[in-house]
Coordinates of C-alpha atoms and ligand atoms in Angstrom, one line a residue:
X1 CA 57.0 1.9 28.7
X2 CA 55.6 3.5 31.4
X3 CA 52.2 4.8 30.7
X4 CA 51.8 9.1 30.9
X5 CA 48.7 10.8 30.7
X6 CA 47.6 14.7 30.5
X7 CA 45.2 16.4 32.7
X8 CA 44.6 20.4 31.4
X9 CA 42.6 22.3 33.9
X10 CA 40.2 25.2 32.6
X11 CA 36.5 25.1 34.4
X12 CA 38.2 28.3 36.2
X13 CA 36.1 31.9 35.5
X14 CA 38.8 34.1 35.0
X15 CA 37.9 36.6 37.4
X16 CA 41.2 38.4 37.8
X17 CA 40.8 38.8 33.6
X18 CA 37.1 39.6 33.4
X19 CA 35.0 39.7 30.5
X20 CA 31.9 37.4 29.4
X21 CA 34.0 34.3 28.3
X22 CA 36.5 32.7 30.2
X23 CA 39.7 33.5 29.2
X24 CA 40.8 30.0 28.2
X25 CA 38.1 30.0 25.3
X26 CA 39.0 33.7 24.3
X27 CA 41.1 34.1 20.4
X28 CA 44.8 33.7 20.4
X29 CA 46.0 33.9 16.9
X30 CA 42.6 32.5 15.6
X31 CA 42.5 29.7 18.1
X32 CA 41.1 29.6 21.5
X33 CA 43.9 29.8 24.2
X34 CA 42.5 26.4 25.3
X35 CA 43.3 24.5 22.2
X36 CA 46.9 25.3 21.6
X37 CA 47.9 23.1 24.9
X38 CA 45.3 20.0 24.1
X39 CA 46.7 20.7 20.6
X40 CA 49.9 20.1 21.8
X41 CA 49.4 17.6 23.8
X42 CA 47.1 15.4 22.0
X43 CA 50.2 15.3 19.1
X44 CA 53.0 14.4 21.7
X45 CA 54.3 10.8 21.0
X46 CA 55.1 10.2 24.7
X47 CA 51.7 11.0 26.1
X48 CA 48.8 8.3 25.4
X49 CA 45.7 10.1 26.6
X50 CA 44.5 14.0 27.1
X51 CA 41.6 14.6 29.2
X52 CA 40.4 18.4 29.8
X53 CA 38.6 19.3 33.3
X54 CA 35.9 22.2 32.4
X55 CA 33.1 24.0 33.8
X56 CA 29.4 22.7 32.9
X57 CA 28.1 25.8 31.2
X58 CA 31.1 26.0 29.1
X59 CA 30.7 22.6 26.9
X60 CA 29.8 24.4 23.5
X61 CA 33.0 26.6 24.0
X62 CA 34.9 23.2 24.9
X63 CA 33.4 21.6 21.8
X64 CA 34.4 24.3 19.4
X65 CA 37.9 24.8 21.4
X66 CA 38.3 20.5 21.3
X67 CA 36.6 19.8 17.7
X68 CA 38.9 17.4 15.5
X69 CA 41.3 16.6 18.6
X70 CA 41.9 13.5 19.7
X71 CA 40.9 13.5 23.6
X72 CA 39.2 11.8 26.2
X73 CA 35.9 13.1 27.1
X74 CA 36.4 16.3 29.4
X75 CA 34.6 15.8 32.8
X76 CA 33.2 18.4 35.0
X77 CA 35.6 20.9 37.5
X78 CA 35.2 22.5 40.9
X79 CA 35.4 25.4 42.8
X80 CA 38.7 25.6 43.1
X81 CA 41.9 24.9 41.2
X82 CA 42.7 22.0 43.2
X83 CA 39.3 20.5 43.5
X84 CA 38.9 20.7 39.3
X85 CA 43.0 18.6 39.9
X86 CA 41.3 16.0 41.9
X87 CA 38.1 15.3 40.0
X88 CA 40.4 14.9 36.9
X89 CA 42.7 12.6 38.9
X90 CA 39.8 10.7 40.1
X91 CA 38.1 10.4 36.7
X92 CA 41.5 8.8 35.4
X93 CA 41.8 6.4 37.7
X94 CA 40.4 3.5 35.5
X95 CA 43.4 4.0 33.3
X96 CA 45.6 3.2 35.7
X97 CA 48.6 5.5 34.1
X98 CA 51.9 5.6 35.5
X99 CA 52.6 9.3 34.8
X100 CA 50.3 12.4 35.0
X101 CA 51.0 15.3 33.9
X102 CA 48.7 18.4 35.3
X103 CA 48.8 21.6 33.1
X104 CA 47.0 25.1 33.0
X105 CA 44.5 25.5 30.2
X106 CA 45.5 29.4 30.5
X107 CA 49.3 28.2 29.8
X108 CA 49.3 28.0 25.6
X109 CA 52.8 28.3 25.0
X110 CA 54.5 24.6 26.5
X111 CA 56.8 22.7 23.9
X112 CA 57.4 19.7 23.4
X113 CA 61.0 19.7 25.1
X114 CA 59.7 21.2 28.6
X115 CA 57.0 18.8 28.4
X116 CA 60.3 15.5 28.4
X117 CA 62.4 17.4 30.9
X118 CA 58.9 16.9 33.0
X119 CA 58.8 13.3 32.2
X120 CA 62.0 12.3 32.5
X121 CA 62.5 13.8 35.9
X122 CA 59.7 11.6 37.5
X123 CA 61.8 8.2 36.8
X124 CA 64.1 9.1 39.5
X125 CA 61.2 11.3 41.7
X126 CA 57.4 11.4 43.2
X127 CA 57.0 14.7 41.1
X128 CA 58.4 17.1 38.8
X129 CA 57.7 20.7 37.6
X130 CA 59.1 23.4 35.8
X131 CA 60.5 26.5 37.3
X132 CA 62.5 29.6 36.5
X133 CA 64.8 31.0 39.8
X134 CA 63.6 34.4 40.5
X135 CA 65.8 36.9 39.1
X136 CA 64.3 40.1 40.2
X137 CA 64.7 42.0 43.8
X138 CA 62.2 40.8 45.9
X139 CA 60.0 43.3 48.6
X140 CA 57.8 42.7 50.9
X141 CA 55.2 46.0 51.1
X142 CA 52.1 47.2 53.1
X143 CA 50.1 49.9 52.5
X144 CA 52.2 50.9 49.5
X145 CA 55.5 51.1 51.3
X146 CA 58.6 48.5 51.4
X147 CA 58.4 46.6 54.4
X148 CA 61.6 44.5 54.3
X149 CA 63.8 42.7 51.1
X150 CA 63.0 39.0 50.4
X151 CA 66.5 37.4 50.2
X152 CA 65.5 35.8 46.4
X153 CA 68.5 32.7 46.6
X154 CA 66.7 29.2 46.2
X155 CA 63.1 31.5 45.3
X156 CA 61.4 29.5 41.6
X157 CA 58.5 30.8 39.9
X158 CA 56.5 27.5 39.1
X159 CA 54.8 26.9 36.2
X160 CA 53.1 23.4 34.5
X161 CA 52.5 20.9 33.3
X162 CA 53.7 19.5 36.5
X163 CA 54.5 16.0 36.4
X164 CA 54.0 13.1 39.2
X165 CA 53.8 9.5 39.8
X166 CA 50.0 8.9 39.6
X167 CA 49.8 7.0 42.7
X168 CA 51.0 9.0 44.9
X169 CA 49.7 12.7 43.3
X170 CA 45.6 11.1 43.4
X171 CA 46.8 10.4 47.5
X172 CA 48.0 13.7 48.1
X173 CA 44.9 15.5 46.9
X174 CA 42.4 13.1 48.5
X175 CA 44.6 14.1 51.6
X176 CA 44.7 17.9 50.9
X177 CA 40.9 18.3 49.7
X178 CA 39.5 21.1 51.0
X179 CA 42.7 23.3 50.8
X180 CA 42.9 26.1 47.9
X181 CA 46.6 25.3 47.3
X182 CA 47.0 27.4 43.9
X183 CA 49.4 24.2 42.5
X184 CA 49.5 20.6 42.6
X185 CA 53.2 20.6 44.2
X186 CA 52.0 22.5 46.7
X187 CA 49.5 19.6 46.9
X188 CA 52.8 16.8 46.9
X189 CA 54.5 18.8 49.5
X190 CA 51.3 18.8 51.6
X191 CA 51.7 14.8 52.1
X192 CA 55.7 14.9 52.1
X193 CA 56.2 14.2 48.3
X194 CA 59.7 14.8 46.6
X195 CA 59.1 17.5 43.8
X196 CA 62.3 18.3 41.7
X197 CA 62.5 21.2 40.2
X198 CA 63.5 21.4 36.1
X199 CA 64.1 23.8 33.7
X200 CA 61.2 26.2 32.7
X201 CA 60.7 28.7 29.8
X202 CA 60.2 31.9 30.1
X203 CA 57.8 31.8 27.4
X204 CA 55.3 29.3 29.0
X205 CA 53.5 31.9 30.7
X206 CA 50.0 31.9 32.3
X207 CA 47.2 34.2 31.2
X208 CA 45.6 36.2 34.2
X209 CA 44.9 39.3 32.8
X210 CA 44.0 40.9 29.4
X211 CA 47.5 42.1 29.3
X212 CA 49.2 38.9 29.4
X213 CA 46.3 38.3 26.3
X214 CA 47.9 40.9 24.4
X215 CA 51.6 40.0 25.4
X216 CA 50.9 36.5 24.3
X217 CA 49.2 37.5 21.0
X218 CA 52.7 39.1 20.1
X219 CA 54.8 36.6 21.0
X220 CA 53.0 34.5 18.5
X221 CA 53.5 36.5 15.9
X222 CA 57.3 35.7 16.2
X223 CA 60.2 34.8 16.2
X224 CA 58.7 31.8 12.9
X225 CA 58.2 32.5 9.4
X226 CA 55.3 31.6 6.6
X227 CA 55.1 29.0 4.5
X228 CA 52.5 28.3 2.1
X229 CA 51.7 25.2 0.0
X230 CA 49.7 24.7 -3.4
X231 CA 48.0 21.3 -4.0
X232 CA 46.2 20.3 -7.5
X233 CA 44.2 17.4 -7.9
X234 CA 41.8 16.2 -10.5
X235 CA 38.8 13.5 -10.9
X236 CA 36.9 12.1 -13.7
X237 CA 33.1 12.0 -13.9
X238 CA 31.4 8.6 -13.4
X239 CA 27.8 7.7 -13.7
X240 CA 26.4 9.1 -11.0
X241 CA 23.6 11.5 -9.0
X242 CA 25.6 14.2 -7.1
X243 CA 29.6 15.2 -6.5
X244 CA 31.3 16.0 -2.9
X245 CA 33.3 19.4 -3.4
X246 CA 35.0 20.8 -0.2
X247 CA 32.7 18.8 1.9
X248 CA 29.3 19.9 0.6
X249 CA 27.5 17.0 -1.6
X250 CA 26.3 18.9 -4.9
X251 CA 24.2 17.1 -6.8
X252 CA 24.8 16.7 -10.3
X253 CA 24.1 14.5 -14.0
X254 CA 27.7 12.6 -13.0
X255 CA 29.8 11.7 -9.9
X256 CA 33.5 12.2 -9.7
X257 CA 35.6 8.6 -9.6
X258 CA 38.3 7.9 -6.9
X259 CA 38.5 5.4 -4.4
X260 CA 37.7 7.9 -1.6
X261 CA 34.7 10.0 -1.8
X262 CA 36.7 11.7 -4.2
X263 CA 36.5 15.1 -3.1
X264 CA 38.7 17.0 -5.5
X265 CA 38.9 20.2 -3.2
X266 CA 39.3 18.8 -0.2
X267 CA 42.3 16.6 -1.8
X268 CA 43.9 19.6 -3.0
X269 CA 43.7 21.4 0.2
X270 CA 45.3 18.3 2.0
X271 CA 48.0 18.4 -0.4
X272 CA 48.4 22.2 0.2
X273 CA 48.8 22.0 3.9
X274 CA 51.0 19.0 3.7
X275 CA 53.0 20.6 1.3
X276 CA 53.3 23.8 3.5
X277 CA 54.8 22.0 6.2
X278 CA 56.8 19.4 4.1
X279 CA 55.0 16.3 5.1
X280 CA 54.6 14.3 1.8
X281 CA 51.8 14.4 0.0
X282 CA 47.8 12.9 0.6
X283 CA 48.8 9.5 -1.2
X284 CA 51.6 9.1 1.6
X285 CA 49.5 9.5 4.3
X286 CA 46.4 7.6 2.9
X287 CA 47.9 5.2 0.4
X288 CA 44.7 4.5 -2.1
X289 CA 46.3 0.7 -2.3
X290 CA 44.8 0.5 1.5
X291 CA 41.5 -0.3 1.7
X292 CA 40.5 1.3 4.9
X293 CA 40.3 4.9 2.8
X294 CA 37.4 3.3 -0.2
X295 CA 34.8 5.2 0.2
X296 CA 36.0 7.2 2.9
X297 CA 34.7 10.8 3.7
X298 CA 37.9 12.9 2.6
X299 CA 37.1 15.5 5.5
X300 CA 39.3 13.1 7.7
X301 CA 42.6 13.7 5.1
X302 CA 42.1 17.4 6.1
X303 CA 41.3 16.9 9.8
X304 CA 44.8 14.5 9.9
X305 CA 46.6 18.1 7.9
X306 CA 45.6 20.3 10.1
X307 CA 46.3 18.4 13.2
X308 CA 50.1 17.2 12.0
X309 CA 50.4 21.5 11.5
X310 CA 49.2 21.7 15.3
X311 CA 51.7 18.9 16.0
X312 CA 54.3 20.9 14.8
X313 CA 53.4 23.9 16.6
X314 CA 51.9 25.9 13.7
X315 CA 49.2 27.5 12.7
X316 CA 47.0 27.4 9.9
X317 CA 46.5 30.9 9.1
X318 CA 44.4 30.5 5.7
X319 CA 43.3 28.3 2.8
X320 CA 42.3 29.5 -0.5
X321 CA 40.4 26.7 -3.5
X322 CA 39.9 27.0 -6.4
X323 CA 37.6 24.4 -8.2
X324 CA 38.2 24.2 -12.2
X325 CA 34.7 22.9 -14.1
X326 CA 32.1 24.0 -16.5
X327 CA 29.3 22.0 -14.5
X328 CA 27.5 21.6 -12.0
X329 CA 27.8 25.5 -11.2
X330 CA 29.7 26.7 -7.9
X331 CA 28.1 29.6 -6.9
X332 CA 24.9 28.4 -5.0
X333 CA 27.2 26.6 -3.0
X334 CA 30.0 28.7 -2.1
X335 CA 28.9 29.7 1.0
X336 CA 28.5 26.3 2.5
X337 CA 31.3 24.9 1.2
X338 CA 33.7 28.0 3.0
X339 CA 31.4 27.2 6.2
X340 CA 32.1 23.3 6.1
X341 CA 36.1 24.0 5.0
X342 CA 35.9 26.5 8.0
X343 CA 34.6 23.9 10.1
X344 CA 37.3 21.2 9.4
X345 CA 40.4 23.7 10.2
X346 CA 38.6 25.5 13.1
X347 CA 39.1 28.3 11.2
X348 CA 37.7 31.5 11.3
X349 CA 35.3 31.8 8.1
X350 CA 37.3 35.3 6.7
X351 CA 40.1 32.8 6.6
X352 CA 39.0 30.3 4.0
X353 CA 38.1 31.7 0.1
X354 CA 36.6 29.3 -2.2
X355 CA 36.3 30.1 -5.9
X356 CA 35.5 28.6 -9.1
X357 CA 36.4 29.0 -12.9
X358 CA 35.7 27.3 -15.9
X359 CA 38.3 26.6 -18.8
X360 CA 36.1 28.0 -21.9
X361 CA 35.6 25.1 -22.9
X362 CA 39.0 23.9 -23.4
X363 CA 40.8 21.1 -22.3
X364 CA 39.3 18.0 -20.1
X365 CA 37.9 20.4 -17.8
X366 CA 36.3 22.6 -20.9
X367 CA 34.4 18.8 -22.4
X368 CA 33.2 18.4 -18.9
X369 CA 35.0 14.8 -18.7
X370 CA 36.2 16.2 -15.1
X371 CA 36.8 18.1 -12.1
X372 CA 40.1 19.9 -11.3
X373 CA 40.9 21.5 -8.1
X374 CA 44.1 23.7 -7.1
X375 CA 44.4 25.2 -3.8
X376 CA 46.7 27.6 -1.7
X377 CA 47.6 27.0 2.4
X378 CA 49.1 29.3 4.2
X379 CA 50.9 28.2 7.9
X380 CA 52.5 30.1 10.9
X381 CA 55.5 27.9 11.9
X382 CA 57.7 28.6 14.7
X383 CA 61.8 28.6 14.1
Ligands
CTP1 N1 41.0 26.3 37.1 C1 40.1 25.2 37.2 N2 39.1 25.2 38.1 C2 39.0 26.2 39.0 C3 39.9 27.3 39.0 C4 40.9 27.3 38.0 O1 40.2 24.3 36.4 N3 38.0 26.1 39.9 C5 42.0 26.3 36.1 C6 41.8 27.6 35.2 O2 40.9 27.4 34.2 C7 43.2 27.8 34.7 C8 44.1 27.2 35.8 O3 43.3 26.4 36.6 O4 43.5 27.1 33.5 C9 44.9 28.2 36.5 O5 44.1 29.0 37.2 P1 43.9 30.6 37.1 O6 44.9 31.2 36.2 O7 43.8 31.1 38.5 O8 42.5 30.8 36.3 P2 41.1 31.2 36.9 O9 40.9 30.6 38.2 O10 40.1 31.0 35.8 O11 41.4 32.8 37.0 P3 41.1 33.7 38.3 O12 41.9 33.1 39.4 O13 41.5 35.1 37.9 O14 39.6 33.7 38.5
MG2 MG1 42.2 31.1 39.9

């Protein structure tokens, strides 16, 4: 199969939106813009490898805006749009991919059907993007007075990812450098590439300015629906110096048993989000007969949650725990543990509760033979 990589571009400033941050690292719906398309992405089946092209100061925005994703190391951008294109062509070189696909980091809203329309197109041509046909009346004005009508027939608003052969799109913009062509078609039609033009959304606009922000921030909130999942899991106490609850080591007269590090919250919460999204439950995805998952830090059951909810093109929008024992006490803890569950999701800490309860002394939980943990998800999905 032919090999198809992603290039997002975001080491733009933003100027035409303003602000301190570039608007690629700014919220949407608790995420930075940035991270819904490497989210994307990152989870599509057809693409084997997502590189981002940033700006040098911005790395601990990229970090936080990348964390848990699977990509290639981002590598440094330029000036302009199309010299931030080229370096990224020119780091992925060593690939060798077949495909590239070259998308806006300011452009959150792509699905996974535009995204195979792309591909597909560039079996039978040099490049392909998505466009809508311009539907409006077009003018041509001057000092705030019509000059003449634009006859709008064969006029396309372009959008990305734009798709092209690999080959011949790195030839085109080692051809065109220099230029501040404001696409990479442009780029292809530069050096005499064919481009076709598919079917765009309407939805898979750009941000420019802080309305488009606001516009986009509504959109999210619909047209989907909430689903929430619940998750219980329990482990029993072994000789041992310390427990792992929700990621935080606690030390303790006992350790919990399990074949993983038996994190009882953090199982719960995996089982939660699966649950929300009706994807099985953690035993599915991380069968304890395989061997590979002794031992292993449970934070990576979460992190594979969370990103199979991105993959979907939801959101987690918040997690609740609760953690059911008589010892060791919660409390002292709490706060670390909500920063570390916090930290998993890339989630913003007012969206993650932790809480604790003992059973009076009744029941397994009550003769302190055990942990129990049950736990609550909550997920955006899209219809
Ligand atoms: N981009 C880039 N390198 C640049 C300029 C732009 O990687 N030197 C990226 C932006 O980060 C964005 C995409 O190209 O994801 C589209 O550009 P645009 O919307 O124009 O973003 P900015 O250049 O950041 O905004 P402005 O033009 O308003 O300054
Ligand atoms: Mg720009």
């Amino acid at each position: 199969m032919a090999k198809t990589v992603a290039l997002v571009v975001a080491a733009g400033r933003g100027r035409r939106f303003g602000g301190d941050i570039p608007k690629q690292y700014l919220p949407l719906n608790g995420r930075p813009v940035l991270r819904h398309s490497l989210a994307r992405l990152a989870a599509d089946p057809a693409i084997a490898a997502v590189r981002a092209v940033i700006h040098p100061d911005d790395r601990d925005l990229y970090d936080e805006a990348a964390r848990g994703l699977a990509l290639l190391e981002p590598v440094h951008g330029g000036d302009t749009r199309q010299d931030s294109v080229r370096l990224g062509l020119e780091s992925l070189a060593s690939l060798s991919p077949d495909k590239v696909l070259i998308h806006d980091g300011a452009r959150p809203f792509l699905d996974e059907a535009l995204v195979a329309r792309v591909v597909a197109a560039l079996d039978d041509h040099d490049g392909a993007i998505p466009a809508i046909a311009v539907a409006d009346t077009l003018k041509k004005g001057r000092d705030g007075l019509v000059e003449t009508t634009v006859d709008r027939a064969g006029l396309w608003r372009a959008q990305t990812p734009q798709g092209f052969r690999f080959g011949p799109i790195l030839g085109a913009h080692r051809a065109a450098a220099g230029n501040e062509l404001t696409d990479d078609s442009a780029v292809a039609e530069h050096t005499g590439l064919r481009v076709a033009l598919v079917a765009g959304t309407e939805g898979n606009v750009k941000i420019t300015t802080t309305e488009d922000l606001a516009r986009a921030q509504v959109a999210f909130a619909g047209p989907g629906y909430t689903c929430v999942g619940n998750g219980f899991d329990v482990h029993r106490f072994a000789p041992g110096t310390g427990v792992w609850l929700c990621g935080v080591r606690v030390p303790h007269d006992f350790a919990l048993e399990g074949h993983s590090d038996a994190d009882v919250a953090l199982h719960a919460l995996t089982d939660a989000i699966l649950g929300a999204v009706g994807a099985g439950d953690i035993g599915a995805h991380f069968p304890p007969t395989d061997s590979q998952w002794k031992g292993a830090s449970s934070d990576r059951f979460l992190a594979h949650a969370r990103n199979l909810v991105d993959g979907l093109g939801g959101r987690l929008v918040h997690v609740d725990v609760t953690l059911i024992c008589e010892r060791p006490k919660v409390g002292p803890h709490r706060p670390a543990m909500r920063q570390r569950l916090a930290e998993i999701l890339g989630l913003a800490l007012s969206r993650v509760s932790v809480k604790a309860t003992t059973t009076e002394g009744l029941g397994f939980t009550g003769r302190r033979e055990g942990i129990a943990a049950q736990a609550t998800a909550t997920v955006w999905m899209p219809v």
